[in-house]
Amino acid sequence: MLKKLPLWAKIFIGMGLGILWGLISVWTGWELFTSNWVKPWGTIFLKLLKLIAVPLIFVSLVKGISSLTDITKLSRIGYKTIVIYITTTIFATTVGLALVNIMKPGDVFPDEKQEQYRQKFGGQVELKQKSAAEIETQSPLHFFEDMIPENFFLAAGDNSKMLQIIFFAILFSVALVLIPGGKTQVVKDFFDGLNDVILKIVDIIMRFAPIGVFALMASLVVDFSGDSDIFTALGLYMLTVTLGLFLLILGLYPLMIRVFARIRIPDFMKGILPAQLVAFTTSSSAATLPVTLKQVTEELKVSKPIANFVLPVGVTINMDGTSCYQAIAAVFIAQVFGIELTLVQQLTIVLTATLASIGSPGIPSGSIVMLIIVLNSVGLPVEGLALILGVDRPLDMLRTVVNITGDSTVASIVARSEGELDYK
Ligand code: ASP
């Protein structure tokens, strides 16, 4: 029976059992046993996630960008689509950042406990803070200077240099797109295949997630000595993400639909609802694509050529829900660890969360691995992932709904601007 359960349910159970195990260990004095025999499984799971991060971001970015060969053919539509996609993503990230700074879900965690936790992860956090202080004294252009790798392999060998990998991936795929004809077809096919392989690896790693989450949660509870504050903080974190996602779905998109696509909001909502439900249940915008295409062309009356271009590109690069959540998650982790983020660091989060959402595959928990990039970019401890992993599934369901609603909104707007929207 356990085998038949969907993965998210297993992760959820893993989390619950992990908390229980942690509490029992604290009560019975098994902390050492848990640290020696349970915690390593969590570390293994985290290492597996980190292992796949660099290949995943490189290959999915190359695949995403090079599938835009149509830019040349549909250059105007391509240009509009990309500009609106990126603008809405940056907006979503900013909404997330603003909300998490206002609601401060991680701050309910008492100061003296932050201090304890900081000491536990002491060396690490100090190191990161030192680099944060260094950042402040550097030239404003240092950020860009730092983005260019001197050596691809050195960059690929250091998970904190993820931005350099992104830079090279973009350069590589732009070059790939610029070379005409069939000569590069073999390269594209290679990346296509490689992408499948890497997604499969993610799939395999995620099967291990229930055990990983169990171990991470158990050791977290032991580390926090059965502290209930962390769970209050997690509840508030979930509330913040949910609020951000609802702002997008009930505020931003309806406004854009009304003003730019000139579609009545209830008509839009009714038309897109079936796709939203599929997105909610599958947690995968890629899996939802066929339904999104059908609804957008049949109900919202967007022409097929536009929908066929805008929507698949959107599934790859436009994830407003994801970027909003990544910003919130990163700052939440910083708050729990008691790490102050500077303005430059917050802006770095906007940039990396935007890029990471572009690189996230449209599959369940697709963005978890990418979150490592956001955390690394501002020197936050990746261990923080353990905190939010257990409660990720319901948030994943919601952000996938936002992701496909964003794609559909943009498809309608582009169609309207091209006179290819048959809606009166
Ligand atoms: N599950 C999301 C999607 O498919 C991606 C993510 O945020 O994990 O759109």
Short mmCIF file of C-alpha atoms and ligand atoms in Angstrom, two decimals:
data_model
loop_
_atom_site.label_atom_id
_atom_site.label_comp_id
_atom_site.label_asym_id
_atom_site.label_seq_id
_atom_site.Cartn_x
_atom_site.Cartn_y
_atom_site.Cartn_z
CA MET A 1 0.00 0.00 0.00
CA LEU A 2 2.86 2.29 0.87
CA LYS A 3 4.26 1.75 -2.62
CA LYS A 4 1.12 3.14 -4.23
CA LEU A 5 1.25 6.42 -2.30
CA PRO A 6 2.30 9.41 -4.40
CA LEU A 7 5.76 10.76 -3.70
CA TRP A 8 4.56 13.94 -2.04
CA ALA A 9 2.54 11.91 0.45
CA LYS A 10 5.60 9.81 1.23
CA ILE A 11 7.67 12.96 1.74
CA PHE A 12 4.98 14.30 4.01
CA ILE A 13 4.91 11.08 6.02
CA GLY A 14 8.72 11.09 6.10
CA MET A 15 8.62 14.56 7.53
CA GLY A 16 6.03 13.68 10.18
CA LEU A 17 7.90 10.54 11.21
CA GLY A 18 11.16 12.50 11.25
CA ILE A 19 9.71 15.06 13.64
CA LEU A 20 8.34 12.27 15.80
CA TRP A 21 11.67 10.45 15.79
CA GLY A 22 13.46 13.66 16.70
CA LEU A 23 11.12 14.34 19.61
CA ILE A 24 11.42 10.78 20.87
CA SER A 25 15.22 10.98 20.65
CA VAL A 26 15.20 14.16 22.69
CA TRP A 27 12.91 12.64 25.33
CA THR A 28 14.77 9.36 25.57
CA GLY A 29 18.27 10.78 25.25
CA TRP A 30 18.99 9.14 21.89
CA GLU A 31 20.38 12.32 20.42
CA LEU A 32 23.78 10.81 19.81
CA PHE A 33 22.31 7.78 18.06
CA THR A 34 20.24 10.06 15.84
CA SER A 35 23.26 12.20 15.03
CA ASN A 36 25.41 9.20 14.19
CA TRP A 37 22.97 6.92 12.44
CA VAL A 38 20.08 9.00 11.13
CA LYS A 39 21.53 12.39 10.27
CA PRO A 40 24.02 11.03 7.67
CA TRP A 41 21.10 9.94 5.45
CA GLY A 42 19.94 13.51 5.38
CA THR A 43 23.43 14.66 4.50
CA ILE A 44 23.59 12.10 1.72
CA PHE A 45 20.30 13.35 0.32
CA LEU A 46 21.52 16.96 0.40
CA LYS A 47 24.78 15.98 -1.28
CA LEU A 48 22.88 14.20 -4.04
CA LEU A 49 20.84 17.34 -4.65
CA LYS A 50 23.98 19.44 -4.79
CA LEU A 51 25.62 16.92 -7.08
CA ILE A 52 22.98 17.32 -9.72
CA ALA A 53 22.62 21.10 -9.42
CA VAL A 54 25.38 22.16 -11.84
CA PRO A 55 24.58 19.70 -14.64
CA LEU A 56 20.87 20.40 -14.24
CA ILE A 57 21.13 24.14 -14.54
CA PHE A 58 23.56 23.99 -17.44
CA VAL A 59 21.66 21.50 -19.52
CA SER A 60 18.18 22.87 -18.85
CA LEU A 61 19.27 26.41 -19.66
CA VAL A 62 20.91 25.34 -22.91
CA LYS A 63 17.85 23.34 -23.84
CA GLY A 64 15.47 26.15 -22.85
CA ILE A 65 17.27 28.88 -24.74
CA SER A 66 18.23 26.88 -27.80
CA SER A 67 14.64 25.77 -28.27
CA LEU A 68 14.00 29.43 -29.00
CA THR A 69 15.41 29.11 -32.52
CA ASP A 70 12.03 30.40 -33.54
CA ILE A 71 13.07 33.77 -32.22
CA THR A 72 14.50 34.52 -35.61
CA LYS A 73 11.37 33.37 -37.37
CA LEU A 74 8.93 34.79 -34.93
CA SER A 75 11.35 37.44 -33.80
CA ARG A 76 8.76 40.02 -32.92
CA ILE A 77 6.53 37.59 -31.05
CA GLY A 78 9.57 36.03 -29.48
CA TYR A 79 10.82 39.37 -28.31
CA LYS A 80 7.46 40.42 -26.83
CA THR A 81 7.02 37.08 -25.12
CA ILE A 82 10.44 37.09 -23.51
CA VAL A 83 10.16 40.71 -22.36
CA ILE A 84 6.76 40.14 -20.73
CA TYR A 85 7.89 36.85 -19.23
CA ILE A 86 10.97 38.33 -17.65
CA THR A 87 9.17 41.46 -16.44
CA THR A 88 6.45 39.45 -14.72
CA THR A 89 9.04 37.12 -13.19
CA ILE A 90 11.05 40.01 -11.75
CA PHE A 91 7.80 41.50 -10.46
CA ALA A 92 6.85 38.21 -8.81
CA THR A 93 10.26 37.89 -7.18
CA THR A 94 9.98 41.42 -5.85
CA VAL A 95 6.52 40.72 -4.44
CA GLY A 96 7.95 37.69 -2.66
CA LEU A 97 10.88 39.66 -1.33
CA ALA A 98 8.66 42.49 -0.10
CA LEU A 99 6.25 40.11 1.62
CA VAL A 100 8.93 38.12 3.40
CA ASN A 101 10.55 41.33 4.62
CA ILE A 102 7.22 42.62 5.90
CA MET A 103 5.95 39.39 7.47
CA LYS A 104 9.36 38.19 8.67
CA PRO A 105 8.23 34.57 9.18
CA GLY A 106 11.69 33.46 10.32
CA ASP A 107 11.95 36.17 12.95
CA VAL A 108 9.45 34.51 15.30
CA PHE A 109 12.43 32.40 16.06
CA PRO A 110 13.78 33.93 19.30
CA ASP A 111 17.12 35.75 19.14
CA GLU A 112 18.88 33.66 21.75
CA LYS A 113 17.98 30.54 19.80
CA GLN A 114 19.25 32.07 16.59
CA GLU A 115 22.47 32.59 18.46
CA GLN A 116 22.51 28.92 19.48
CA TYR A 117 21.86 27.81 15.97
CA ARG A 118 24.46 30.17 14.59
CA GLN A 119 26.98 28.65 16.92
CA LYS A 120 26.06 25.19 15.76
CA PHE A 121 26.65 26.11 12.17
CA GLY A 122 29.15 28.61 13.51
CA GLY A 123 32.15 28.40 11.22
CA GLN A 124 30.02 28.32 8.14
CA VAL A 125 27.80 31.27 8.89
CA GLU A 126 30.72 33.39 10.03
CA LEU A 127 32.54 32.67 6.83
CA LYS A 128 29.53 33.69 4.79
CA GLN A 129 29.07 36.85 6.78
CA LYS A 130 32.67 37.73 6.20
CA SER A 131 32.14 37.40 2.50
CA ALA A 132 28.99 39.51 2.83
CA ALA A 133 31.07 42.25 4.47
CA GLU A 134 33.61 41.96 1.68
CA ILE A 135 30.85 42.40 -0.87
CA GLU A 136 29.91 45.75 0.59
CA THR A 137 33.34 47.24 0.16
CA GLN A 138 33.71 46.11 -3.42
CA SER A 139 33.21 48.06 -6.64
CA PRO A 140 29.58 48.14 -7.81
CA LEU A 141 30.70 46.37 -10.96
CA HIS A 142 32.26 43.57 -8.99
CA PHE A 143 29.07 41.59 -9.29
CA PHE A 144 29.43 41.44 -13.08
CA GLU A 145 33.15 40.91 -12.87
CA ASP A 146 32.48 37.94 -10.66
CA MET A 147 29.89 36.53 -13.00
CA ILE A 148 32.44 35.72 -15.70
CA PRO A 149 34.34 32.52 -15.07
CA GLU A 150 38.02 32.34 -15.98
CA ASN A 151 37.83 28.66 -16.35
CA PHE A 152 34.69 26.64 -16.91
CA PHE A 153 35.84 23.66 -14.88
CA LEU A 154 36.84 25.74 -11.90
CA ALA A 155 33.39 27.31 -11.93
CA ALA A 156 31.71 23.93 -12.33
CA GLY A 157 33.72 22.61 -9.43
CA ASP A 158 32.41 25.15 -6.97
CA ASN A 159 28.71 25.21 -6.15
CA SER A 160 28.93 28.81 -5.01
CA LYS A 161 29.92 29.85 -8.54
CA MET A 162 26.59 28.87 -10.03
CA LEU A 163 26.08 32.29 -11.57
CA GLN A 164 29.23 31.73 -13.65
CA ILE A 165 27.77 28.50 -14.93
CA ILE A 166 24.57 30.31 -15.84
CA PHE A 167 26.60 32.91 -17.69
CA PHE A 168 28.44 30.29 -19.71
CA ALA A 169 25.23 28.37 -20.38
CA ILE A 170 23.63 31.52 -21.79
CA LEU A 171 26.68 32.33 -23.91
CA PHE A 172 26.81 28.77 -25.18
CA SER A 173 23.15 28.59 -26.11
CA VAL A 174 23.08 32.01 -27.74
CA ALA A 175 25.98 30.86 -29.92
CA LEU A 176 24.09 27.67 -30.64
CA VAL A 177 21.03 29.62 -31.76
CA LEU A 178 23.10 31.98 -33.90
CA ILE A 179 24.67 29.22 -35.98
CA PRO A 180 22.27 28.49 -38.81
CA GLY A 181 21.57 25.21 -40.50
CA GLY A 182 21.92 21.61 -39.53
CA LYS A 183 25.53 21.61 -38.38
CA THR A 184 24.63 22.13 -34.75
CA GLN A 185 21.66 19.78 -34.82
CA VAL A 186 23.76 17.04 -33.33
CA VAL A 187 24.67 19.31 -30.41
CA LYS A 188 21.02 20.17 -29.82
CA ASP A 189 20.02 16.51 -29.99
CA PHE A 190 22.78 15.70 -27.56
CA PHE A 191 21.51 18.27 -25.06
CA ASP A 192 17.96 17.05 -25.59
CA GLY A 193 18.98 13.54 -24.63
CA LEU A 194 21.20 14.73 -21.80
CA ASN A 195 18.32 16.75 -20.42
CA ASP A 196 16.19 13.61 -20.24
CA VAL A 197 18.99 11.75 -18.48
CA ILE A 198 19.43 14.49 -15.90
CA LEU A 199 15.71 14.78 -15.25
CA LYS A 200 15.71 11.02 -14.70
CA ILE A 201 18.52 11.39 -12.17
CA VAL A 202 16.49 14.06 -10.36
CA ASP A 203 13.60 11.63 -10.40
CA ILE A 204 15.76 8.90 -8.86
CA ILE A 205 17.13 11.26 -6.20
CA MET A 206 13.63 12.41 -5.36
CA ARG A 207 12.58 8.82 -4.71
CA PHE A 208 15.04 8.92 -1.90
CA ALA A 209 13.44 12.14 -0.65
CA PRO A 210 11.09 10.61 1.97
CA ILE A 211 14.07 9.01 3.74
CA GLY A 212 16.19 12.11 3.25
CA VAL A 213 13.46 14.34 4.64
CA PHE A 214 12.90 11.95 7.54
CA ALA A 215 16.58 12.13 8.47
CA LEU A 216 16.85 15.87 7.95
CA MET A 217 13.77 16.55 10.03
CA ALA A 218 14.83 14.19 12.82
CA SER A 219 18.26 15.78 13.09
CA LEU A 220 16.73 19.25 12.86
CA VAL A 221 14.47 18.53 15.81
CA VAL A 222 17.42 17.14 17.75
CA ASP A 223 19.51 20.20 16.83
CA PHE A 224 16.72 22.46 17.95
CA SER A 225 16.02 20.16 20.90
CA GLY A 226 12.38 19.68 20.13
CA ASP A 227 11.85 23.38 19.82
CA SER A 228 8.32 24.31 18.79
CA ASP A 229 9.29 27.82 17.63
CA ILE A 230 10.68 26.45 14.40
CA PHE A 231 7.30 24.99 13.56
CA THR A 232 5.53 28.25 14.23
CA ALA A 233 8.07 29.83 11.91
CA LEU A 234 7.37 27.21 9.24
CA GLY A 235 3.63 27.84 9.50
CA LEU A 236 4.19 31.54 8.99
CA TYR A 237 6.53 30.81 6.10
CA MET A 238 3.82 28.78 4.37
CA LEU A 239 1.35 31.58 4.96
CA THR A 240 3.74 34.12 3.42
CA VAL A 241 4.29 32.02 0.29
CA THR A 242 0.56 31.38 -0.06
CA LEU A 243 -0.19 35.08 0.28
CA GLY A 244 2.41 35.96 -2.37
CA LEU A 245 1.01 33.40 -4.80
CA PHE A 246 -2.57 34.59 -4.24
CA LEU A 247 -1.50 38.19 -4.87
CA LEU A 248 -0.21 37.12 -8.28
CA ILE A 249 -3.19 35.00 -9.22
CA LEU A 250 -5.91 37.32 -7.94
CA GLY A 251 -4.12 40.63 -8.45
CA LEU A 252 -1.44 40.77 -11.11
CA TYR A 253 -2.86 38.42 -13.75
CA PRO A 254 -6.49 39.60 -13.67
CA LEU A 255 -5.21 43.16 -14.00
CA MET A 256 -3.02 42.27 -16.98
CA ILE A 257 -5.81 40.24 -18.58
CA ARG A 258 -8.30 43.08 -18.26
CA VAL A 259 -5.98 45.89 -19.34
CA PHE A 260 -3.77 44.32 -22.00
CA ALA A 261 -5.71 41.33 -23.32
CA ARG A 262 -9.11 42.95 -22.79
CA ILE A 263 -10.72 39.69 -21.72
CA ARG A 264 -13.37 39.69 -19.00
CA ILE A 265 -11.80 38.32 -15.85
CA PRO A 266 -14.54 35.72 -15.11
CA ASP A 267 -14.23 34.42 -18.70
CA PHE A 268 -10.48 34.07 -18.30
CA MET A 269 -10.79 32.33 -14.96
CA LYS A 270 -13.47 29.97 -16.24
CA GLY A 271 -11.48 29.16 -19.34
CA ILE A 272 -8.27 28.43 -17.54
CA LEU A 273 -9.72 26.60 -14.52
CA PRO A 274 -9.36 23.02 -15.86
CA ALA A 275 -5.66 23.62 -16.55
CA GLN A 276 -5.25 25.10 -13.07
CA LEU A 277 -6.79 22.02 -11.51
CA VAL A 278 -4.47 19.73 -13.44
CA ALA A 279 -1.50 21.90 -12.45
CA PHE A 280 -2.61 21.76 -8.82
CA THR A 281 -2.87 18.00 -8.76
CA THR A 282 0.22 17.17 -10.86
CA SER A 283 2.53 19.92 -9.56
CA SER A 284 4.06 19.97 -13.01
CA SER A 285 3.60 22.72 -15.55
CA ALA A 286 5.20 20.53 -18.22
CA ALA A 287 2.68 17.76 -17.60
CA THR A 288 -0.13 20.32 -17.67
CA LEU A 289 0.98 21.80 -21.01
CA PRO A 290 -1.45 19.82 -23.22
CA VAL A 291 -4.41 20.98 -21.10
CA THR A 292 -3.13 24.56 -20.97
CA LEU A 293 -2.79 24.57 -24.77
CA LYS A 294 -6.31 23.23 -25.21
CA GLN A 295 -7.92 25.70 -22.82
CA VAL A 296 -6.03 28.71 -24.13
CA THR A 297 -6.84 27.99 -27.77
CA GLU A 298 -10.38 26.68 -27.34
CA GLU A 299 -11.72 28.81 -24.49
CA LEU A 300 -9.66 31.97 -24.60
CA LYS A 301 -9.50 31.87 -28.41
CA VAL A 302 -5.79 32.49 -28.74
CA SER A 303 -4.61 31.49 -32.23
CA LYS A 304 -2.81 28.15 -32.44
CA PRO A 305 0.52 29.46 -33.79
CA ILE A 306 0.82 31.93 -30.92
CA ALA A 307 -0.21 29.45 -28.24
CA ASN A 308 2.12 26.80 -29.67
CA PHE A 309 5.03 29.14 -29.33
CA VAL A 310 4.28 31.13 -26.18
CA LEU A 311 3.10 28.31 -23.94
CA PRO A 312 5.90 25.74 -24.38
CA VAL A 313 8.49 28.50 -23.99
CA GLY A 314 6.64 29.61 -20.88
CA VAL A 315 6.74 26.13 -19.38
CA THR A 316 10.52 26.26 -19.69
CA ILE A 317 11.34 29.81 -18.74
CA ASN A 318 8.35 31.54 -17.16
CA MET A 319 7.75 30.55 -13.56
CA ASP A 320 6.44 33.48 -11.56
CA GLY A 321 5.12 31.31 -8.74
CA THR A 322 8.48 29.61 -8.47
CA SER A 323 10.52 32.81 -8.41
CA CYS A 324 8.20 34.40 -5.83
CA TYR A 325 8.58 31.36 -3.61
CA GLN A 326 12.35 31.15 -4.06
CA ALA A 327 12.82 34.72 -2.86
CA ILE A 328 10.65 34.06 0.19
CA ALA A 329 12.37 30.75 0.96
CA ALA A 330 15.88 32.23 0.76
CA VAL A 331 15.12 35.17 3.04
CA PHE A 332 13.18 32.92 5.43
CA ILE A 333 16.23 30.69 5.81
CA ALA A 334 18.39 33.75 6.45
CA GLN A 335 15.94 34.95 9.11
CA VAL A 336 15.90 31.61 10.90
CA PHE A 337 19.69 31.56 10.96
CA GLY A 338 19.72 35.16 12.12
CA ILE A 339 21.71 36.32 9.10
CA GLU A 340 21.10 39.94 8.07
CA LEU A 341 20.94 40.39 4.32
CA THR A 342 22.26 43.62 2.82
CA LEU A 343 20.48 45.48 0.06
CA VAL A 344 22.99 44.18 -2.47
CA GLN A 345 22.30 40.66 -1.28
CA GLN A 346 18.55 41.16 -1.58
CA LEU A 347 19.01 42.43 -5.13
CA THR A 348 21.19 39.43 -5.85
CA ILE A 349 18.28 37.28 -4.69
CA VAL A 350 15.98 39.01 -7.20
CA LEU A 351 18.45 38.28 -9.98
CA THR A 352 19.29 34.71 -9.04
CA ALA A 353 15.71 33.76 -8.20
CA THR A 354 14.66 35.07 -11.60
CA LEU A 355 17.42 33.11 -13.34
CA ALA A 356 16.84 30.03 -11.19
CA SER A 357 13.15 30.03 -12.03
CA ILE A 358 14.07 30.24 -15.72
CA GLY A 359 16.32 27.23 -15.24
CA SER A 360 13.82 25.23 -13.16
CA PRO A 361 12.22 22.34 -15.00
CA GLY A 362 8.41 22.26 -14.94
CA ILE A 363 8.24 19.10 -12.87
CA PRO A 364 7.21 18.46 -9.26
CA SER A 365 9.73 20.07 -6.90
CA GLY A 366 11.65 21.15 -10.00
CA SER A 367 12.87 24.28 -8.31
CA ILE A 368 14.18 22.74 -5.08
CA VAL A 369 17.56 22.01 -6.62
CA MET A 370 17.63 25.47 -8.16
CA LEU A 371 17.04 27.03 -4.78
CA ILE A 372 20.58 25.97 -3.93
CA ILE A 373 21.77 28.55 -6.46
CA VAL A 374 19.83 31.31 -4.77
CA LEU A 375 21.12 30.30 -1.35
CA ASN A 376 24.69 30.00 -2.57
CA SER A 377 24.62 33.34 -4.33
CA VAL A 378 24.20 35.21 -1.05
CA GLY A 379 26.15 32.77 1.08
CA LEU A 380 23.26 31.19 2.96
CA PRO A 381 23.71 27.69 4.39
CA VAL A 382 22.27 25.08 2.04
CA GLU A 383 21.32 23.06 5.13
CA GLY A 384 18.41 25.50 5.38
CA LEU A 385 16.75 23.50 2.61
CA ALA A 386 16.02 20.86 5.24
CA LEU A 387 13.74 23.32 6.96
CA ILE A 388 11.41 23.92 4.06
CA LEU A 389 11.55 20.65 2.18
CA GLY A 390 8.98 18.90 4.34
CA VAL A 391 6.31 21.51 3.75
CA ASP A 392 7.12 22.02 0.10
CA ARG A 393 4.51 19.94 -1.65
CA PRO A 394 1.39 22.01 -0.98
CA LEU A 395 3.36 25.12 -1.90
CA ASP A 396 4.60 23.40 -5.07
CA MET A 397 0.99 22.66 -6.06
CA LEU A 398 0.04 26.29 -5.64
CA ARG A 399 3.05 27.75 -7.42
CA THR A 400 2.51 25.44 -10.37
CA VAL A 401 -1.01 26.88 -10.71
CA VAL A 402 0.53 30.35 -10.70
CA ASN A 403 3.15 29.30 -13.26
CA ILE A 404 0.65 28.10 -15.85
CA THR A 405 -1.75 30.98 -15.20
CA GLY A 406 1.13 33.35 -15.91
CA ASP A 407 1.88 31.54 -19.20
CA SER A 408 -1.76 31.72 -20.26
CA THR A 409 -1.97 35.41 -19.38
CA VAL A 410 1.05 36.23 -21.50
CA ALA A 411 -0.23 34.08 -24.39
CA SER A 412 -3.50 36.05 -24.37
CA ILE A 413 -1.72 39.39 -24.27
CA VAL A 414 0.67 38.53 -27.08
CA ALA A 415 -2.24 37.21 -29.15
CA ARG A 416 -4.23 40.40 -28.54
CA SER A 417 -1.30 42.58 -29.60
CA GLU A 418 -0.93 40.56 -32.79
CA GLY A 419 -4.65 40.69 -33.56
CA GLU A 420 -4.81 36.93 -33.09
CA LEU A 421 -7.29 36.78 -30.24
CA ASP A 422 -10.73 35.80 -31.39
CA TYR A 423 -12.42 37.03 -28.22
CA LYS A 424 -15.02 39.73 -28.54
N1 ASP B 1 6.51 22.35 -9.94
C1 ASP B 1 6.76 23.62 -10.55
C2 ASP B 1 6.25 23.59 -11.97
O1 ASP B 1 6.18 22.56 -12.58
C3 ASP B 1 8.20 23.98 -10.55
C4 ASP B 1 8.64 24.25 -9.14
O2 ASP B 1 8.48 25.40 -8.70
O3 ASP B 1 9.14 23.35 -8.47
O4 ASP B 1 5.92 24.63 -12.51
#
